[in-house]
PDB file of C-alpha atoms in Angstrom:
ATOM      1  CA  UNK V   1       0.000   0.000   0.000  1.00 73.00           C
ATOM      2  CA  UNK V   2       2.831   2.705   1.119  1.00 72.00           C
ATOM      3  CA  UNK V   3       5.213   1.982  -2.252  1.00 68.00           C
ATOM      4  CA  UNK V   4       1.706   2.593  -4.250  1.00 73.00           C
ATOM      5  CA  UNK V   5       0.235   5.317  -2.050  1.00 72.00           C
ATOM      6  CA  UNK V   6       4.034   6.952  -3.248  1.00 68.00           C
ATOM      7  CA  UNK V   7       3.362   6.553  -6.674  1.00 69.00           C
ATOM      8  CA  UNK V   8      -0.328   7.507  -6.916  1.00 73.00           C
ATOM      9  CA  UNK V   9       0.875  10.735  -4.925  1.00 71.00           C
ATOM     10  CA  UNK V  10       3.861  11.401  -7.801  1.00 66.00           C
ATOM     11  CA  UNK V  11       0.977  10.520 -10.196  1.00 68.00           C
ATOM     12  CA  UNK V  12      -1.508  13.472  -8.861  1.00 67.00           C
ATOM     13  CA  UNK V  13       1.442  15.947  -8.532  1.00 64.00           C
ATOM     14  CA  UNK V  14       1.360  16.550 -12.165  1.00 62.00           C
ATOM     15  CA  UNK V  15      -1.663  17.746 -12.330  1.00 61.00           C
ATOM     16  CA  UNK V  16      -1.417  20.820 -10.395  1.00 62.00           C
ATOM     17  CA  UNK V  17      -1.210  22.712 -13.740  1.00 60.00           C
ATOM     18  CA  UNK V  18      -4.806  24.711 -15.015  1.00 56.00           C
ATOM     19  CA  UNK V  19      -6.702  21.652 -16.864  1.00 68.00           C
ATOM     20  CA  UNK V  20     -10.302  20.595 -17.430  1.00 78.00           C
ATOM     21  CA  UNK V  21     -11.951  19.471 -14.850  1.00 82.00           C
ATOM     22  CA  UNK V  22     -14.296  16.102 -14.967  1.00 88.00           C
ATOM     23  CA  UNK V  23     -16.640  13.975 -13.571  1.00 91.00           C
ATOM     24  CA  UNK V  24     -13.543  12.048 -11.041  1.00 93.00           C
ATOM     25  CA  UNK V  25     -13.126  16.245  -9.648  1.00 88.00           C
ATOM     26  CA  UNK V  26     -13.751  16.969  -5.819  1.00 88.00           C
ATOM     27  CA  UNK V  27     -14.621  20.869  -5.525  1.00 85.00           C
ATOM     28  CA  UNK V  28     -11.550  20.465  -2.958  1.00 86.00           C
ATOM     29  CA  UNK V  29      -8.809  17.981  -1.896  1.00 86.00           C
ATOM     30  CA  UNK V  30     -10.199  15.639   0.277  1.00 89.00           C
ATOM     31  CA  UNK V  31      -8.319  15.869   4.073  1.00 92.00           C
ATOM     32  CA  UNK V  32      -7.473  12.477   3.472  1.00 92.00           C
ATOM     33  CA  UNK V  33      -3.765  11.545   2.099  1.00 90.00           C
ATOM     34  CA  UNK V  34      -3.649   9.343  -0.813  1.00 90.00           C
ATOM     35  CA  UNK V  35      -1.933   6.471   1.713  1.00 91.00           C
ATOM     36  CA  UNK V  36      -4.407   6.716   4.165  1.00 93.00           C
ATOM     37  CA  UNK V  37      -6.902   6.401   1.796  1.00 93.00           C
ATOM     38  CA  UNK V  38      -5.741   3.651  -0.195  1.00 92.00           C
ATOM     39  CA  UNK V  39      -4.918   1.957   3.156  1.00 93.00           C
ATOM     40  CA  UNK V  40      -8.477   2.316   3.747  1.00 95.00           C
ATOM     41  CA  UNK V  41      -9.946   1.147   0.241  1.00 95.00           C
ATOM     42  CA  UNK V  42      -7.299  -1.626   1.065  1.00 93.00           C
ATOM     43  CA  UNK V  43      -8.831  -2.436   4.242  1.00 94.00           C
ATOM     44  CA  UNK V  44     -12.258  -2.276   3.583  1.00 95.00           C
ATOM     45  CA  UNK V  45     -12.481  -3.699  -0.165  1.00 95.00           C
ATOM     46  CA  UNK V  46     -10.838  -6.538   1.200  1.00 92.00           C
ATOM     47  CA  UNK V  47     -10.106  -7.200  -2.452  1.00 91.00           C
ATOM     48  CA  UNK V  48      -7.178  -8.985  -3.985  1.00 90.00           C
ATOM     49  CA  UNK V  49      -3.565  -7.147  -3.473  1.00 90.00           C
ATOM     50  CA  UNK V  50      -3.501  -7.527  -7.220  1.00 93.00           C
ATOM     51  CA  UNK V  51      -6.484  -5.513  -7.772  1.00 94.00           C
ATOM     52  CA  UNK V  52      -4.444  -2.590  -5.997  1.00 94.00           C
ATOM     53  CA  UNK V  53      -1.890  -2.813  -9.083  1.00 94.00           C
ATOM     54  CA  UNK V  54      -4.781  -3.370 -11.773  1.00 96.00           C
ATOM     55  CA  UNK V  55      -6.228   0.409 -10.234  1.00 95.00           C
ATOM     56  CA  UNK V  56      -2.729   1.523 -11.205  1.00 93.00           C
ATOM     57  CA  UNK V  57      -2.862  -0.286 -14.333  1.00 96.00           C
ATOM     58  CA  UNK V  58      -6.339   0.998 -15.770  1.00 97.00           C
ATOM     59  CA  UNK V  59      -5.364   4.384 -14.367  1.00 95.00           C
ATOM     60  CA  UNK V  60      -2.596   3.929 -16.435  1.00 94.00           C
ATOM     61  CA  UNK V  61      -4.688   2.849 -19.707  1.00 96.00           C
ATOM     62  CA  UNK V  62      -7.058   5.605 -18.819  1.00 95.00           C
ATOM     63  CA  UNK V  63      -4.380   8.531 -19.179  1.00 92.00           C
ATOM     64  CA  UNK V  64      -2.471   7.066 -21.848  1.00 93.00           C
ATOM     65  CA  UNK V  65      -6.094   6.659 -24.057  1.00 96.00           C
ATOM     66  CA  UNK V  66      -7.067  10.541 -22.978  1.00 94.00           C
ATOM     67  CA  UNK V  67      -4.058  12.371 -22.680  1.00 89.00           C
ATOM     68  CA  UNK V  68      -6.146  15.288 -21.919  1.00 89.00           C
ATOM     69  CA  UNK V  69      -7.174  13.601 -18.835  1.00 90.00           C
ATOM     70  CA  UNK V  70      -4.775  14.976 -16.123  1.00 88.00           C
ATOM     71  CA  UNK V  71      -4.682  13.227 -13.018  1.00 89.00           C
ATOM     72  CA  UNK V  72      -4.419  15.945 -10.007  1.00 89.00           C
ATOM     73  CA  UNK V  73      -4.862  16.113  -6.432  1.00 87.00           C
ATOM     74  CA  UNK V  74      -8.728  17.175  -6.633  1.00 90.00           C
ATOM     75  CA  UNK V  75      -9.288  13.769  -8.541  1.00 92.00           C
ATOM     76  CA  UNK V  76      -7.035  11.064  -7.967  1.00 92.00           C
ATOM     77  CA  UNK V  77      -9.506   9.948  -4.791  1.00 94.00           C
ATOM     78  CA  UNK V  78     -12.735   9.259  -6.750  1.00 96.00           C
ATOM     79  CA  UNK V  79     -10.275   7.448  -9.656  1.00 96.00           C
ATOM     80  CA  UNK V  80      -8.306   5.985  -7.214  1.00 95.00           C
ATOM     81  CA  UNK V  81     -11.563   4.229  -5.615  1.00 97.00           C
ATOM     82  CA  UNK V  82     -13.217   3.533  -9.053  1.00 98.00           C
ATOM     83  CA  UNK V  83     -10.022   1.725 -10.893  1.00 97.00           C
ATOM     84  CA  UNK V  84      -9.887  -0.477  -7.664  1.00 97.00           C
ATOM     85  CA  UNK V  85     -13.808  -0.811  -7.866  1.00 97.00           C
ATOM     86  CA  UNK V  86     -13.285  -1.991 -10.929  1.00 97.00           C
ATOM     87  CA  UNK V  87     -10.927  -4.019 -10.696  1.00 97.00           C
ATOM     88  CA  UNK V  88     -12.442  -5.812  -7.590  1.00 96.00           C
ATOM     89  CA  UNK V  89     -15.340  -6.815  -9.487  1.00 96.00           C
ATOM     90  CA  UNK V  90     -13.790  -7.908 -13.032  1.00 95.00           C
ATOM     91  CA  UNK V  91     -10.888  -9.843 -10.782  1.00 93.00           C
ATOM     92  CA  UNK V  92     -12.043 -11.059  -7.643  1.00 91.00           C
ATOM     93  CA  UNK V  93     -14.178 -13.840  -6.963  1.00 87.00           C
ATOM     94  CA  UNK V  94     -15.992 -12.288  -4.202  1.00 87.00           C
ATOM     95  CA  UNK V  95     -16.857  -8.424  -4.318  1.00 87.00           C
ATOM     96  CA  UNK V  96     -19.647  -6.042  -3.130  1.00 94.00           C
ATOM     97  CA  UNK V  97     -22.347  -3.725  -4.105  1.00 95.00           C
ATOM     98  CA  UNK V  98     -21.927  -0.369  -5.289  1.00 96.00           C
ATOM     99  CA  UNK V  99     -24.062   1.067  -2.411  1.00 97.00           C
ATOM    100  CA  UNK V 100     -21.336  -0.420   0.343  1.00 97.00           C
ATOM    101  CA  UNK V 101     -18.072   0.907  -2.406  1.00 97.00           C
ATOM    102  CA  UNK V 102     -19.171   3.574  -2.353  1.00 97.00           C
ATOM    103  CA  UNK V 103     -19.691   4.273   1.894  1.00 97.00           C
ATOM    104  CA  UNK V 104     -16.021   3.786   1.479  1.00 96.00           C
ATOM    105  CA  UNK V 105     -15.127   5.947  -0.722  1.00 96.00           C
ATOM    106  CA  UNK V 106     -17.211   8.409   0.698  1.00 93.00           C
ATOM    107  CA  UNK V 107     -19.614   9.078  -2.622  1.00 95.00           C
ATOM    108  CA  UNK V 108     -22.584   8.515  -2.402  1.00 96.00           C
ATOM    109  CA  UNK V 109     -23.974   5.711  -4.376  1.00 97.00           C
ATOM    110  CA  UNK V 110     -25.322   7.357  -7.171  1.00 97.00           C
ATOM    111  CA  UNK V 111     -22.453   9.153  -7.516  1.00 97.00           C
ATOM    112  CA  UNK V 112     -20.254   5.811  -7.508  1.00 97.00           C
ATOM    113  CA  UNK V 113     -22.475   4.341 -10.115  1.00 98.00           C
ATOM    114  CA  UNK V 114     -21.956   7.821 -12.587  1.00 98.00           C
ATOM    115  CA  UNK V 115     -18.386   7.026 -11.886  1.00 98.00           C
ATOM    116  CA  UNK V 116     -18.026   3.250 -12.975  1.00 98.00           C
ATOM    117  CA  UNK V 117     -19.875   4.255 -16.142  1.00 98.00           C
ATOM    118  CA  UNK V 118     -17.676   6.987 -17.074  1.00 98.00           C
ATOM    119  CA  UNK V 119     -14.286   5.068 -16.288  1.00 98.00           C
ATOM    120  CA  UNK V 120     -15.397   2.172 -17.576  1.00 98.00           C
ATOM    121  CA  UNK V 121     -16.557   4.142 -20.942  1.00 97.00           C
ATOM    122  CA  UNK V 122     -13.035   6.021 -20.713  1.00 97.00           C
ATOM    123  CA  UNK V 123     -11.043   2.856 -21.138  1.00 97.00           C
ATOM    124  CA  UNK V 124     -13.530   1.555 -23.341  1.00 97.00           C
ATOM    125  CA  UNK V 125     -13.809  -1.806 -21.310  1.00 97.00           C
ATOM    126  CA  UNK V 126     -10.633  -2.900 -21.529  1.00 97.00           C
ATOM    127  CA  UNK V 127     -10.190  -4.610 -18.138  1.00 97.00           C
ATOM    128  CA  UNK V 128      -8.253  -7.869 -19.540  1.00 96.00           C
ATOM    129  CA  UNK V 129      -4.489  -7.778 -18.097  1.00 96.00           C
ATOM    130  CA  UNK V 130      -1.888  -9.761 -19.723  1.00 96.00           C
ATOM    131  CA  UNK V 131       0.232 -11.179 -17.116  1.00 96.00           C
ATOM    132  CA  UNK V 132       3.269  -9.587 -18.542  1.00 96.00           C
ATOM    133  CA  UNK V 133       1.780  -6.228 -18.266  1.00 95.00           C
ATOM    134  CA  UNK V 134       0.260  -7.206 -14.769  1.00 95.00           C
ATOM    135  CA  UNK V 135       4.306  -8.423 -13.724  1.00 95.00           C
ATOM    136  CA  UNK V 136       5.452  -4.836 -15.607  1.00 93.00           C
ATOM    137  CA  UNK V 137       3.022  -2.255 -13.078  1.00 91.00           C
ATOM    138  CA  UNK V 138       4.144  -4.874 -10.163  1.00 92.00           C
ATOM    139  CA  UNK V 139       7.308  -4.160 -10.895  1.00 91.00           C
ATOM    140  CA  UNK V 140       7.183  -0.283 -10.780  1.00 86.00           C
ATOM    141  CA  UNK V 141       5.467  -0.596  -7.501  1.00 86.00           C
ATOM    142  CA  UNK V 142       8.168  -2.695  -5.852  1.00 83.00           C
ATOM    143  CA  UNK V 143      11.151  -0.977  -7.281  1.00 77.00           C
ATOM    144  CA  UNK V 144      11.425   1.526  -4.818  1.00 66.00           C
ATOM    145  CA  UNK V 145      11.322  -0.810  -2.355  1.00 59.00           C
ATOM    146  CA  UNK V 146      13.701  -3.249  -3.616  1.00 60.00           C
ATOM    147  CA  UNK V 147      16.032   0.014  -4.308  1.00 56.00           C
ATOM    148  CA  UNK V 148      16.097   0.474  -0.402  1.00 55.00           C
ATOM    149  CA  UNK V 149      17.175  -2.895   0.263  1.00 56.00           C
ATOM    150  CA  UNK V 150      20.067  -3.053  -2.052  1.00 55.00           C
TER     151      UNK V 150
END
């Protein structure tokens, strides 16, 4: 969770330049740090640890497909929880509804729902991982780590 949290933050720091805002955009930064917050989706999605790097993944897919889509600090909360939504429910065998994904988040349901549709529609459904690519994102998440350890 920390070695992503560090990478979703990097992620969201690029988008502190004027862009367009969309459907994923909070009227404010949540209080909540991105670790904290993945820690919870973590803890309370009791998903998979490989739906964590499938989030990165179609985050990933997302931004490289819409390159006007910036990923920024007033965002990368609601994308955050919807990739790993997503991913949840296309990967693991056992998942939950979007009323109790959405409690969370801290959306409310309707909201969650808008957001699945439009993510889901912004990476036109492509939720299939080859392992290689799977082993590539899990490999960018543990560098830093393995870095540390020499």
């Amino acid at each position: 969770v920390t070695a992503l949290a560090h990478l979703m933050k990097y992620l969201a720091s690029f988008g502190d330049t004027p862009h367009r805002p969309t459907i994923f955009h909070a009227p404010a930064a949540p209080p909540i740090s991105i670790q904290d917050y993945l820690a919870r989706l973590a803890k309370y999605f009791q998903c998979s640890d490989g739906c964590l790097i499938l989030g990165l993944l179609y985050i990933d897919r997302l931004v490289k497909m819409h390159p006007d889509f910036v990923v920024s600090n007033l965002n990368i909360h609601r994308v955050l929880s919807t990739s790993v939504m997503v991913a949840a429910k296309f990967n693991d065998d056992i998942f939950y509804s979007n009323k109790y994904y959405a409690k969370v988040a801290g959306v409310r349901v309707r909201e969650m729902n808008r957001l699945e549709e439009k993510f889901l529609e912004l990476i036109d459904w492509r939720l299939y991982v080859l392992p290689h690519e799977f082993d590539e994102y899990l490999g960018m998440v543990l560098a830093p780590s393995r870095a540390l350890r020499g």
